[in-house]
Coordinates of C-alpha atoms and ligand atoms in Angstrom, one line a residue:
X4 CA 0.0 0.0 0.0
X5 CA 2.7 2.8 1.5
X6 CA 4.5 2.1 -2.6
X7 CA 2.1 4.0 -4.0
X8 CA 2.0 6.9 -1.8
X9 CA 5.3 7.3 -1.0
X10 CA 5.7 7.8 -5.0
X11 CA 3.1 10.4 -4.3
X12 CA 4.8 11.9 -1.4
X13 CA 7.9 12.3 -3.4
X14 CA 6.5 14.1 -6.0
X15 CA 5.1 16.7 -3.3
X16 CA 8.8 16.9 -2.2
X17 CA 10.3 17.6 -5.6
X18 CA 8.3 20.3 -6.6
X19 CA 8.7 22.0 -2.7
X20 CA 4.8 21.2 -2.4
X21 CA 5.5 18.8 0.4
X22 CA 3.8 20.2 3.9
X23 CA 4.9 18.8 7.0
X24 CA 3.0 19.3 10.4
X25 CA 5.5 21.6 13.2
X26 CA 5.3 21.2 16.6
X27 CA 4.7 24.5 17.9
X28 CA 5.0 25.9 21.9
X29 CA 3.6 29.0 23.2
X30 CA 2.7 30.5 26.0
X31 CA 1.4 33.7 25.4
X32 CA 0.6 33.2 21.2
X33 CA 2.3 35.4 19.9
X34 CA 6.0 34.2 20.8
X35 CA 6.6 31.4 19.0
X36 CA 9.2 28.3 19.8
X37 CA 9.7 26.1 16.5
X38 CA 12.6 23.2 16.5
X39 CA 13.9 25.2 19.4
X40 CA 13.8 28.5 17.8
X41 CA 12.6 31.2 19.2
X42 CA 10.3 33.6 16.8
X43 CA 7.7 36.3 16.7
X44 CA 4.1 35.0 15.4
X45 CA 3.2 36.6 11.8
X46 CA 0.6 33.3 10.7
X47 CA -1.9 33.6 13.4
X48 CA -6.0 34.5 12.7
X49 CA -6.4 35.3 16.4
X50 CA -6.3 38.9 15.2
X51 CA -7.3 40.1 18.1
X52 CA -5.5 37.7 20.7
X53 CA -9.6 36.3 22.5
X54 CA -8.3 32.5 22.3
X55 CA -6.7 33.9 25.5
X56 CA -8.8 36.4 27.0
X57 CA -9.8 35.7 30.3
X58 CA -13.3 36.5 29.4
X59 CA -12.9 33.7 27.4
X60 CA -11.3 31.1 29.1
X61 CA -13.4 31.8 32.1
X62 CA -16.8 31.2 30.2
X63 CA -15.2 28.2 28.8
X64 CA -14.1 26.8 32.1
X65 CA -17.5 27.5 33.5
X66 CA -19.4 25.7 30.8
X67 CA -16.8 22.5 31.2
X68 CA -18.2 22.2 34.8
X69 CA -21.9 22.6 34.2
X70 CA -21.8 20.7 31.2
X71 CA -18.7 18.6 30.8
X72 CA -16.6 18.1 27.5
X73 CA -18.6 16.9 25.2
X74 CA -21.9 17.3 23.9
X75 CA -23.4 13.8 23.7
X76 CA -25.1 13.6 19.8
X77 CA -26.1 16.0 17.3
X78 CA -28.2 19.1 18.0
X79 CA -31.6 17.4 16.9
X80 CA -31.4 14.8 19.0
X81 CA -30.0 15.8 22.8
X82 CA -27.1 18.6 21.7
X83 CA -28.7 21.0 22.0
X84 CA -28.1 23.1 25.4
X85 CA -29.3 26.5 26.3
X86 CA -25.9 28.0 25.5
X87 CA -26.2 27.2 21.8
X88 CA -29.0 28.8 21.4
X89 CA -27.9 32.1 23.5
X90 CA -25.4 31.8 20.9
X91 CA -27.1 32.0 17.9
X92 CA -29.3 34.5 19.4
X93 CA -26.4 36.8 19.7
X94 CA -24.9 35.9 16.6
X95 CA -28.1 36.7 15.0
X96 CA -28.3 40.3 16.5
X97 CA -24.6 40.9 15.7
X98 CA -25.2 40.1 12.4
X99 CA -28.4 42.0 12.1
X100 CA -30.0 39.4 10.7
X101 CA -33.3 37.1 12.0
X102 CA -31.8 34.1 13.1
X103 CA -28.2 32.2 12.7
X104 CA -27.0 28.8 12.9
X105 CA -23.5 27.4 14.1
X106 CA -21.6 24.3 13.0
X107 CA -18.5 22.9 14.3
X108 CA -16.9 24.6 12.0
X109 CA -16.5 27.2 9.5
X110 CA -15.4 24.6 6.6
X111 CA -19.0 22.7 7.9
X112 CA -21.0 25.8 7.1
X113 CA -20.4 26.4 3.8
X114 CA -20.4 22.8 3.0
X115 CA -23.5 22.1 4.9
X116 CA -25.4 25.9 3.7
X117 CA -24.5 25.1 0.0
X118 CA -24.8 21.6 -0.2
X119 CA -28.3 22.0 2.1
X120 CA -29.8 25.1 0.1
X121 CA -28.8 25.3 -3.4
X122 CA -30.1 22.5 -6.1
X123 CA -28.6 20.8 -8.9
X124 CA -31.0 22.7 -11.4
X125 CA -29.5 26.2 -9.6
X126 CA -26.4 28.3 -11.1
X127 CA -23.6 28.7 -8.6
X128 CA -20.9 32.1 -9.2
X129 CA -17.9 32.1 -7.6
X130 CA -15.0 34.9 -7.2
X131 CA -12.2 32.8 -8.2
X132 CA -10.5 33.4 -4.9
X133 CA -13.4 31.8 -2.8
X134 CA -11.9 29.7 0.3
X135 CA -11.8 26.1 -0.2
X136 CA -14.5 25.3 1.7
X137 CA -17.0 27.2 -0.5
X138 CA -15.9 25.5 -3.7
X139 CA -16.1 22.3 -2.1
X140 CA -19.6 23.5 -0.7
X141 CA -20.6 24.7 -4.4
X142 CA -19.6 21.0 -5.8
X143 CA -21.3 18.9 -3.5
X144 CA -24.7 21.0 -4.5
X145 CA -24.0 19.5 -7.7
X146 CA -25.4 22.8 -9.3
X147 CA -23.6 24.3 -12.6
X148 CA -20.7 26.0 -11.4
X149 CA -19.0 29.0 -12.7
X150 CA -16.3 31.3 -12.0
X151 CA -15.5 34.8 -12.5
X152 CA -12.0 36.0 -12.3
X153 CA -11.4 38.2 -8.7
X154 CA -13.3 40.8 -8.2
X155 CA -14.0 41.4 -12.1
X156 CA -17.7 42.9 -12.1
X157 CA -17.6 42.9 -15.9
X158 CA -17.1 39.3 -16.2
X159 CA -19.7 38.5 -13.0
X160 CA -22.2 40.4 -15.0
X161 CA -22.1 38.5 -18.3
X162 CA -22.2 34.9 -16.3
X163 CA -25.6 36.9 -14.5
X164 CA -26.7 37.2 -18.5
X165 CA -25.7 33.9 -19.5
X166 CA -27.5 32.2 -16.5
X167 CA -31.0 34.1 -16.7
X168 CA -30.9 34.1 -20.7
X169 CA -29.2 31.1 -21.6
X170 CA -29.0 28.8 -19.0
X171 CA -32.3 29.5 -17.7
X172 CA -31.1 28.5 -14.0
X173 CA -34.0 27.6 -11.8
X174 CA -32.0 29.9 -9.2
X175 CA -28.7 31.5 -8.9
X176 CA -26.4 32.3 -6.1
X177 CA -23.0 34.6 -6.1
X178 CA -20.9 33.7 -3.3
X179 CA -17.8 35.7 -2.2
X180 CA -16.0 36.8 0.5
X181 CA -15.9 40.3 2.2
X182 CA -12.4 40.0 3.5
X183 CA -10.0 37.5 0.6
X184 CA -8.0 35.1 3.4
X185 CA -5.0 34.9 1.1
X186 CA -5.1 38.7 -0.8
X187 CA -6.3 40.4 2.0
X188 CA -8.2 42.5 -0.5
X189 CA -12.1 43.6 -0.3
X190 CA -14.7 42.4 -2.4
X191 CA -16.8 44.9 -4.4
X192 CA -20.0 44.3 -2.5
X193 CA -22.2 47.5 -3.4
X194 CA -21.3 47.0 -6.6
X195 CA -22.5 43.2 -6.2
X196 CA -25.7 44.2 -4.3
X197 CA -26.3 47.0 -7.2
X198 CA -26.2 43.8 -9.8
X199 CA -29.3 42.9 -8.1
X200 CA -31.8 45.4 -9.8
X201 CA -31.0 43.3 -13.0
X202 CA -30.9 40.1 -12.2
X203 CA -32.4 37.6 -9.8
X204 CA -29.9 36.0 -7.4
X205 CA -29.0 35.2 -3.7
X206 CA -26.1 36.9 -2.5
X207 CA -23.9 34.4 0.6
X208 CA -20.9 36.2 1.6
X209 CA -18.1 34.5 4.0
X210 CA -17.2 36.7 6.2
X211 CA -14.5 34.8 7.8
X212 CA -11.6 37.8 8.1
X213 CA -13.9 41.0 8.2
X214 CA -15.6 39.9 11.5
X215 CA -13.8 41.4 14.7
X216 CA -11.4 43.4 12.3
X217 CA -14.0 45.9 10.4
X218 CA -17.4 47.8 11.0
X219 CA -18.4 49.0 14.2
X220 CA -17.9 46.9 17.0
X221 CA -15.8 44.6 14.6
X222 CA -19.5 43.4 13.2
X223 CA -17.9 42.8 9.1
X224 CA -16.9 44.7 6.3
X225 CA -21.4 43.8 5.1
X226 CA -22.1 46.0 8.5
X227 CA -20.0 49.1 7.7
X228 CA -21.1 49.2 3.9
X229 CA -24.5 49.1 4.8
X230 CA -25.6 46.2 3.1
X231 CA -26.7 43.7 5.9
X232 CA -30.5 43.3 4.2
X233 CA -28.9 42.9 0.8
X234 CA -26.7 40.3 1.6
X235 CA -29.3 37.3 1.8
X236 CA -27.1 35.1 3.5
X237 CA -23.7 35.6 5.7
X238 CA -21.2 33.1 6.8
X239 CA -18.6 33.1 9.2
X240 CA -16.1 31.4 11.4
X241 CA -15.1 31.6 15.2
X242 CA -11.9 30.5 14.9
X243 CA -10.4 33.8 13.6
X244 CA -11.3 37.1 15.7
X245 CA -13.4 35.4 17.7
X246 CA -10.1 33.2 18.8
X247 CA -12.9 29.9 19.5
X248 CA -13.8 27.7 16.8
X249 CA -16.7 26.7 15.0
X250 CA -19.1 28.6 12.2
X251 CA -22.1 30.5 11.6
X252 CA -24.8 31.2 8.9
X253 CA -26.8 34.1 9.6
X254 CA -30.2 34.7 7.7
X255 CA -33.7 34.7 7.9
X256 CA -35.5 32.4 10.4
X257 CA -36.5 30.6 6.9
X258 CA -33.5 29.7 5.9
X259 CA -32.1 28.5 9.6
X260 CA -35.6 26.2 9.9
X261 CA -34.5 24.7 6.3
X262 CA -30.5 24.3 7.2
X263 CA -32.1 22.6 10.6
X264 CA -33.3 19.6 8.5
X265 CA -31.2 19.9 5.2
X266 CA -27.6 20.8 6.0
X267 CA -25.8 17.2 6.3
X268 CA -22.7 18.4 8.0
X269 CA -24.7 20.3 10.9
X270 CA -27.7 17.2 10.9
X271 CA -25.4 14.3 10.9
X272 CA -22.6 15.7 12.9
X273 CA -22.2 16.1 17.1
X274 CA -23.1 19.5 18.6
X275 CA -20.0 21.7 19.1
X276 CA -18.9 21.3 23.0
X277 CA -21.2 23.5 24.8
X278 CA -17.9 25.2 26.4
X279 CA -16.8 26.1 22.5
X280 CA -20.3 27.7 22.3
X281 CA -20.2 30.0 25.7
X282 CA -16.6 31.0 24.6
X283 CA -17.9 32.2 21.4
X284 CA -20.8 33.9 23.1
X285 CA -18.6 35.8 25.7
X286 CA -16.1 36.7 22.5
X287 CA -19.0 38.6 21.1
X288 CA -20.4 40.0 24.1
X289 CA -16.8 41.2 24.5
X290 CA -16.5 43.0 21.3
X291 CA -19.3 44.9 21.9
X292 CA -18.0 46.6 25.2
X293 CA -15.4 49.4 25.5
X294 CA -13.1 46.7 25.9
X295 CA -13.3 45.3 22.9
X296 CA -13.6 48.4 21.2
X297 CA -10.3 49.2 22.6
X298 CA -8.5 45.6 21.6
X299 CA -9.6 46.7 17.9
X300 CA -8.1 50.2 17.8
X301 CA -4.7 48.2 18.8
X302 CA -5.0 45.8 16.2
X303 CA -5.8 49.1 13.7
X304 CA -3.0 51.1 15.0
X305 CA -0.7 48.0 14.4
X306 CA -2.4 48.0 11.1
X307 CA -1.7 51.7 10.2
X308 CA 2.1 51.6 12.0
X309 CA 3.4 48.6 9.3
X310 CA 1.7 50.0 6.3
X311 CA 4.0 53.0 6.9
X312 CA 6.7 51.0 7.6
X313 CA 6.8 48.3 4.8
X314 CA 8.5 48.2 1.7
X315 CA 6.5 50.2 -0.9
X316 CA 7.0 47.3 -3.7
X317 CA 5.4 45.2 -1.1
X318 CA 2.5 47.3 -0.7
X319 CA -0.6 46.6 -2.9
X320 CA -3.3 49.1 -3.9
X321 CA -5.8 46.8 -3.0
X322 CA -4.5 45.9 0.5
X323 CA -6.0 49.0 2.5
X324 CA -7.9 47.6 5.4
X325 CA -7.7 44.3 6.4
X326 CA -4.9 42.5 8.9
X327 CA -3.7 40.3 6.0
X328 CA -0.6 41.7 4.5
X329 CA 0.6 39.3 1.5
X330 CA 3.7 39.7 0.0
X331 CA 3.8 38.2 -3.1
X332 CA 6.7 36.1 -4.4
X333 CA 5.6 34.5 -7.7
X334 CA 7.6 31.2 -7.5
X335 CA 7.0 28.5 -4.4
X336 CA 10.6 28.1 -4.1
X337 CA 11.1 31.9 -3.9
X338 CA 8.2 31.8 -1.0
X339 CA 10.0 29.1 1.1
X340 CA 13.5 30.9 1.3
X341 CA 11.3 34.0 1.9
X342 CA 10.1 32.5 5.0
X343 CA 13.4 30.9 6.2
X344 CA 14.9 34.0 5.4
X345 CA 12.3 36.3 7.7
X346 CA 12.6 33.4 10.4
X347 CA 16.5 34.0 10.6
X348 CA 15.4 37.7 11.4
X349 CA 12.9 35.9 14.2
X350 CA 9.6 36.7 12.2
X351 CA 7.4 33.9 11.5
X352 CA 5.8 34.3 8.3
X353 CA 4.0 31.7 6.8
X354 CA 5.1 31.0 3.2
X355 CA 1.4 29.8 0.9
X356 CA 2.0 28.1 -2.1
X357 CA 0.0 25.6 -4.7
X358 CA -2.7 24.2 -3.7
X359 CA -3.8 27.3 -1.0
X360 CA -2.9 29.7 -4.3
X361 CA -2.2 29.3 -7.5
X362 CA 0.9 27.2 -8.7
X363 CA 2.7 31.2 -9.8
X364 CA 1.5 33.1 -7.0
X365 CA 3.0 31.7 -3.9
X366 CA 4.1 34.4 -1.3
X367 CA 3.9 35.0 2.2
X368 CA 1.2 35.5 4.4
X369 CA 1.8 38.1 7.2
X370 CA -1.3 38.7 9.8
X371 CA -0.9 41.5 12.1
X372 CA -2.7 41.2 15.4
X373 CA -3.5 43.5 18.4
X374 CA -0.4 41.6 20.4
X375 CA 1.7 43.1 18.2
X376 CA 3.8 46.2 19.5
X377 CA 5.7 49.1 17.7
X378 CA 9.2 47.2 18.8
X379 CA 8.1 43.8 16.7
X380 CA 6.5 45.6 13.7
X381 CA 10.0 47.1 13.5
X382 CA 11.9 44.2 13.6
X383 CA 9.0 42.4 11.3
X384 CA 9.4 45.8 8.2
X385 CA 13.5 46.3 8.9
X386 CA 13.6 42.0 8.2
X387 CA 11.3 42.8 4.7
X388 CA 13.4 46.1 3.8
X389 CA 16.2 43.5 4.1
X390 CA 14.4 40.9 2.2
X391 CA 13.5 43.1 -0.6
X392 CA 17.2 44.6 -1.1
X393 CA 17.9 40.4 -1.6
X394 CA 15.5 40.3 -3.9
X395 CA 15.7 43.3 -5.8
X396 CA 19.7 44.6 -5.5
X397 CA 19.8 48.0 -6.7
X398 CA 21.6 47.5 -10.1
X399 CA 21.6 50.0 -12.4
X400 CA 21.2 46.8 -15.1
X401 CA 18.7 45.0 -13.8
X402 CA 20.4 41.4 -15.1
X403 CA 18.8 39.1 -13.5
X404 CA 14.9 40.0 -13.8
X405 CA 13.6 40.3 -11.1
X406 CA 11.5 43.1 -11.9
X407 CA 9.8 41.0 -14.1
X408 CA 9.0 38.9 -11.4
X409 CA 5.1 38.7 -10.9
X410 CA 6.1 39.9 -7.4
X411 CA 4.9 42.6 -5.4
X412 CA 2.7 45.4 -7.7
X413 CA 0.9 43.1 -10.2
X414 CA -1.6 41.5 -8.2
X415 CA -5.3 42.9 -9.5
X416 CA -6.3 41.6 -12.4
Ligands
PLP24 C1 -10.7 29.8 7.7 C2 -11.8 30.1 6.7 C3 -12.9 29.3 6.7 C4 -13.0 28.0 7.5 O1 -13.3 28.3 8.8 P1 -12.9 27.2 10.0 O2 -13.7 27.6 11.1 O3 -11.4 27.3 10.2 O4 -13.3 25.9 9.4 C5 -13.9 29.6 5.8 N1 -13.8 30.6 5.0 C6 -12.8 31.4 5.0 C7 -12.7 32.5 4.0 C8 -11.7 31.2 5.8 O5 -10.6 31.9 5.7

């Protein structure tokens, strides 16, 4: 048996597409101990350090002593506890929507929402930079799928044409994120929403890197455009800002009833622990206090301080608000001694290549977080000036073409 898979394994490792699993210790999340080195942590989600707030911890603990670990069956048949439900109440409100559902995870709801909702007689339009979890959600509907390139509104509207015209789709969805988790970017949502005088669709946006980090109270990028009743369903995770785990759909009470009965990864699977669940809850009760407010402005100012400080050929146009800084490398061999080269400088910084992003645009992946202080955003933009000079040696001939590198500048298509 192993024959086969080795040979597969080797492959992985010829073409530097082999990923191995790294022990990592921490104690506080943000310094980082790998093979006994000792780093600052650039590859974490927990933008706003809650996996470690006491608020947290505290409502977790609680719930491990009134409820114990784990949840027993699936939420139709005993899982559900009054702390789920609190939970979805306030997810609900937060999202200013009618009523959400959580899953176990955020992979779970868009598998479970798509394959649960959409049919195979239904169109389903992707940005090409959706999150694996939607594509894989879009396929198991076994609807027609199509794609338009990111963030072209040009090419969305003619697959619109095609599928009222031509296709004659029973129904068609456009699914996208708010925040892009690899680009960082921001997708064009009124201009999305405004596509819906002319043609009849559902609009699901993933909201996975916007929550905590944008709108008031850290409610989404949906939230501070205004659009929360346009937007017919949103999706989210807890594992990011929130710092738990698990996801969310938020909608009408409709749509919740139908995913109740129809959403295979939420029907068939065990209810989140119910301490996951009061976590969450006291995550979002904390964003909305003066507190949490106040954790956000730190991750922001950490925001505003590196975009000063970085490398301007690093710096996209399209990167503005978000806490995901990529800096794009082209090649995945280029990425990887990218990221040794920042750890040698202490800075952990993941390097994402093929299959995360496509097999040319590998780079790394650099999340800034409210931990962060002026010192290590220092250390983290002096390590890419440094990185950048490797790269890009300040020849007057330019000989060995690196400016022609898809790296940093070229990224919107
Ligand atoms: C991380 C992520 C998910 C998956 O969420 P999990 O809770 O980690 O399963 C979904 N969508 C996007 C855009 C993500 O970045």
């Amino acid at each position: 048996m192993n024959h086969e898979f080795d040979e597969q394994l080797r492959q992985l490792r010829q073409k530097g597409l082999m990923r191995q699993l790294r022990q990592v210790q921490t104690a506080d999340g943000l310094q980082l101990s790998i093979a006994r080195k000792d780093l600052i942590n650039w590859g974490s989600n927990d933008y706003l350090g809650l996996s470690r707030h006491p608020a947290l911890v505290d409502a977790a603990t609680e719930a491990l002593g009134q409820y114990g670990v784990g949840s027993g069956s699936s939420r139709l048949i005993t899982g559900t506890s009054p702390v789920h439900e609190e939970l979805e109440t306030a997810i609900a409100m937060f999202k200013g929507k009618e009523a959400a559902l959580t899953f176990s995870s955020g992979y779970a709801t868009a598998t479970g929402v798509l394959n649960g909702l959409v049919g195979k007689e239904d169109v389903i339009i992707l940005d090409k930079l959706c999150h694996a979890c939607l594509i894989d959600g879009a396929k198991l509907s076994r609807a027609t799928l199509r794609v338009f390139p990111h963030n072209h509104m040009g090419r969305l509207e003619s697959l619109l044409e095609w599928a009222v015209n031509e296709h004659q789709a029973r129904r068609i969805w456009v699914v996208t994120e708010s925040v892009f988790s690899m680009d960082g970017d921001t997708a064009h949502l009124s201009e999305i929403v405004e596509l819906k005088q002319r043609y009849p669709f559902l609009l699901l946006v993933d909201e996975a890197h916007a929550v905590g980090v944008l709108g008031h109270q850290g409610r989404g990028l949906i939230h501070q455009l205004r659009l929360t009743d346009e937007v017919d369903l949103i999706m989210g995770t807890m594992s990011k800002a929130l710092g738990v785990s698990g996801g969310y759909l938020a909608s009408t009470r409709t749509v919740v009833d139908l995913l109740v009965n129809r959403a295979r990864s939420f029907v068939y699977s065990t209810a989140p622990p119910p301490s996951m669940a009061a976590a969450a809850l006291a995550a979002i009760r904390l964003l909305q206090t003066a507190e949490g407010e106040s954790i956000r402005r730190s991750l922001h100012a950490a925001m505003d301080a590196f975009a000063s400080l970085a490398p301007e050929r690093f710096q996209r146009r399209s990167w503005k608000q978000s806490a995901i800084f990529p800096v794009l490398l082209g090649e995945t061999r280029l990425a990887l001694s990218a990221a040794k080269f920042m750890a040698a400088r202490r800075c952990f910084c993941p390097a994402i290549r093929y299959p995360t992003v496509p097999k040319d645009r590998a780079r790394l992946r650099i999340s800034l977080t409210a931990a962060h202080g002026k010192d290590q955003i220092d250390q983290l933009a002096s390590a890419l000036i440094e990185l950048e000079a490797t790269l890009f040696p300040a020849e007057p001939e330019n000989e060995s073409g690196w400016e022609d590198e898809p790296a940093a500048s070229s990224q919107e298509s």
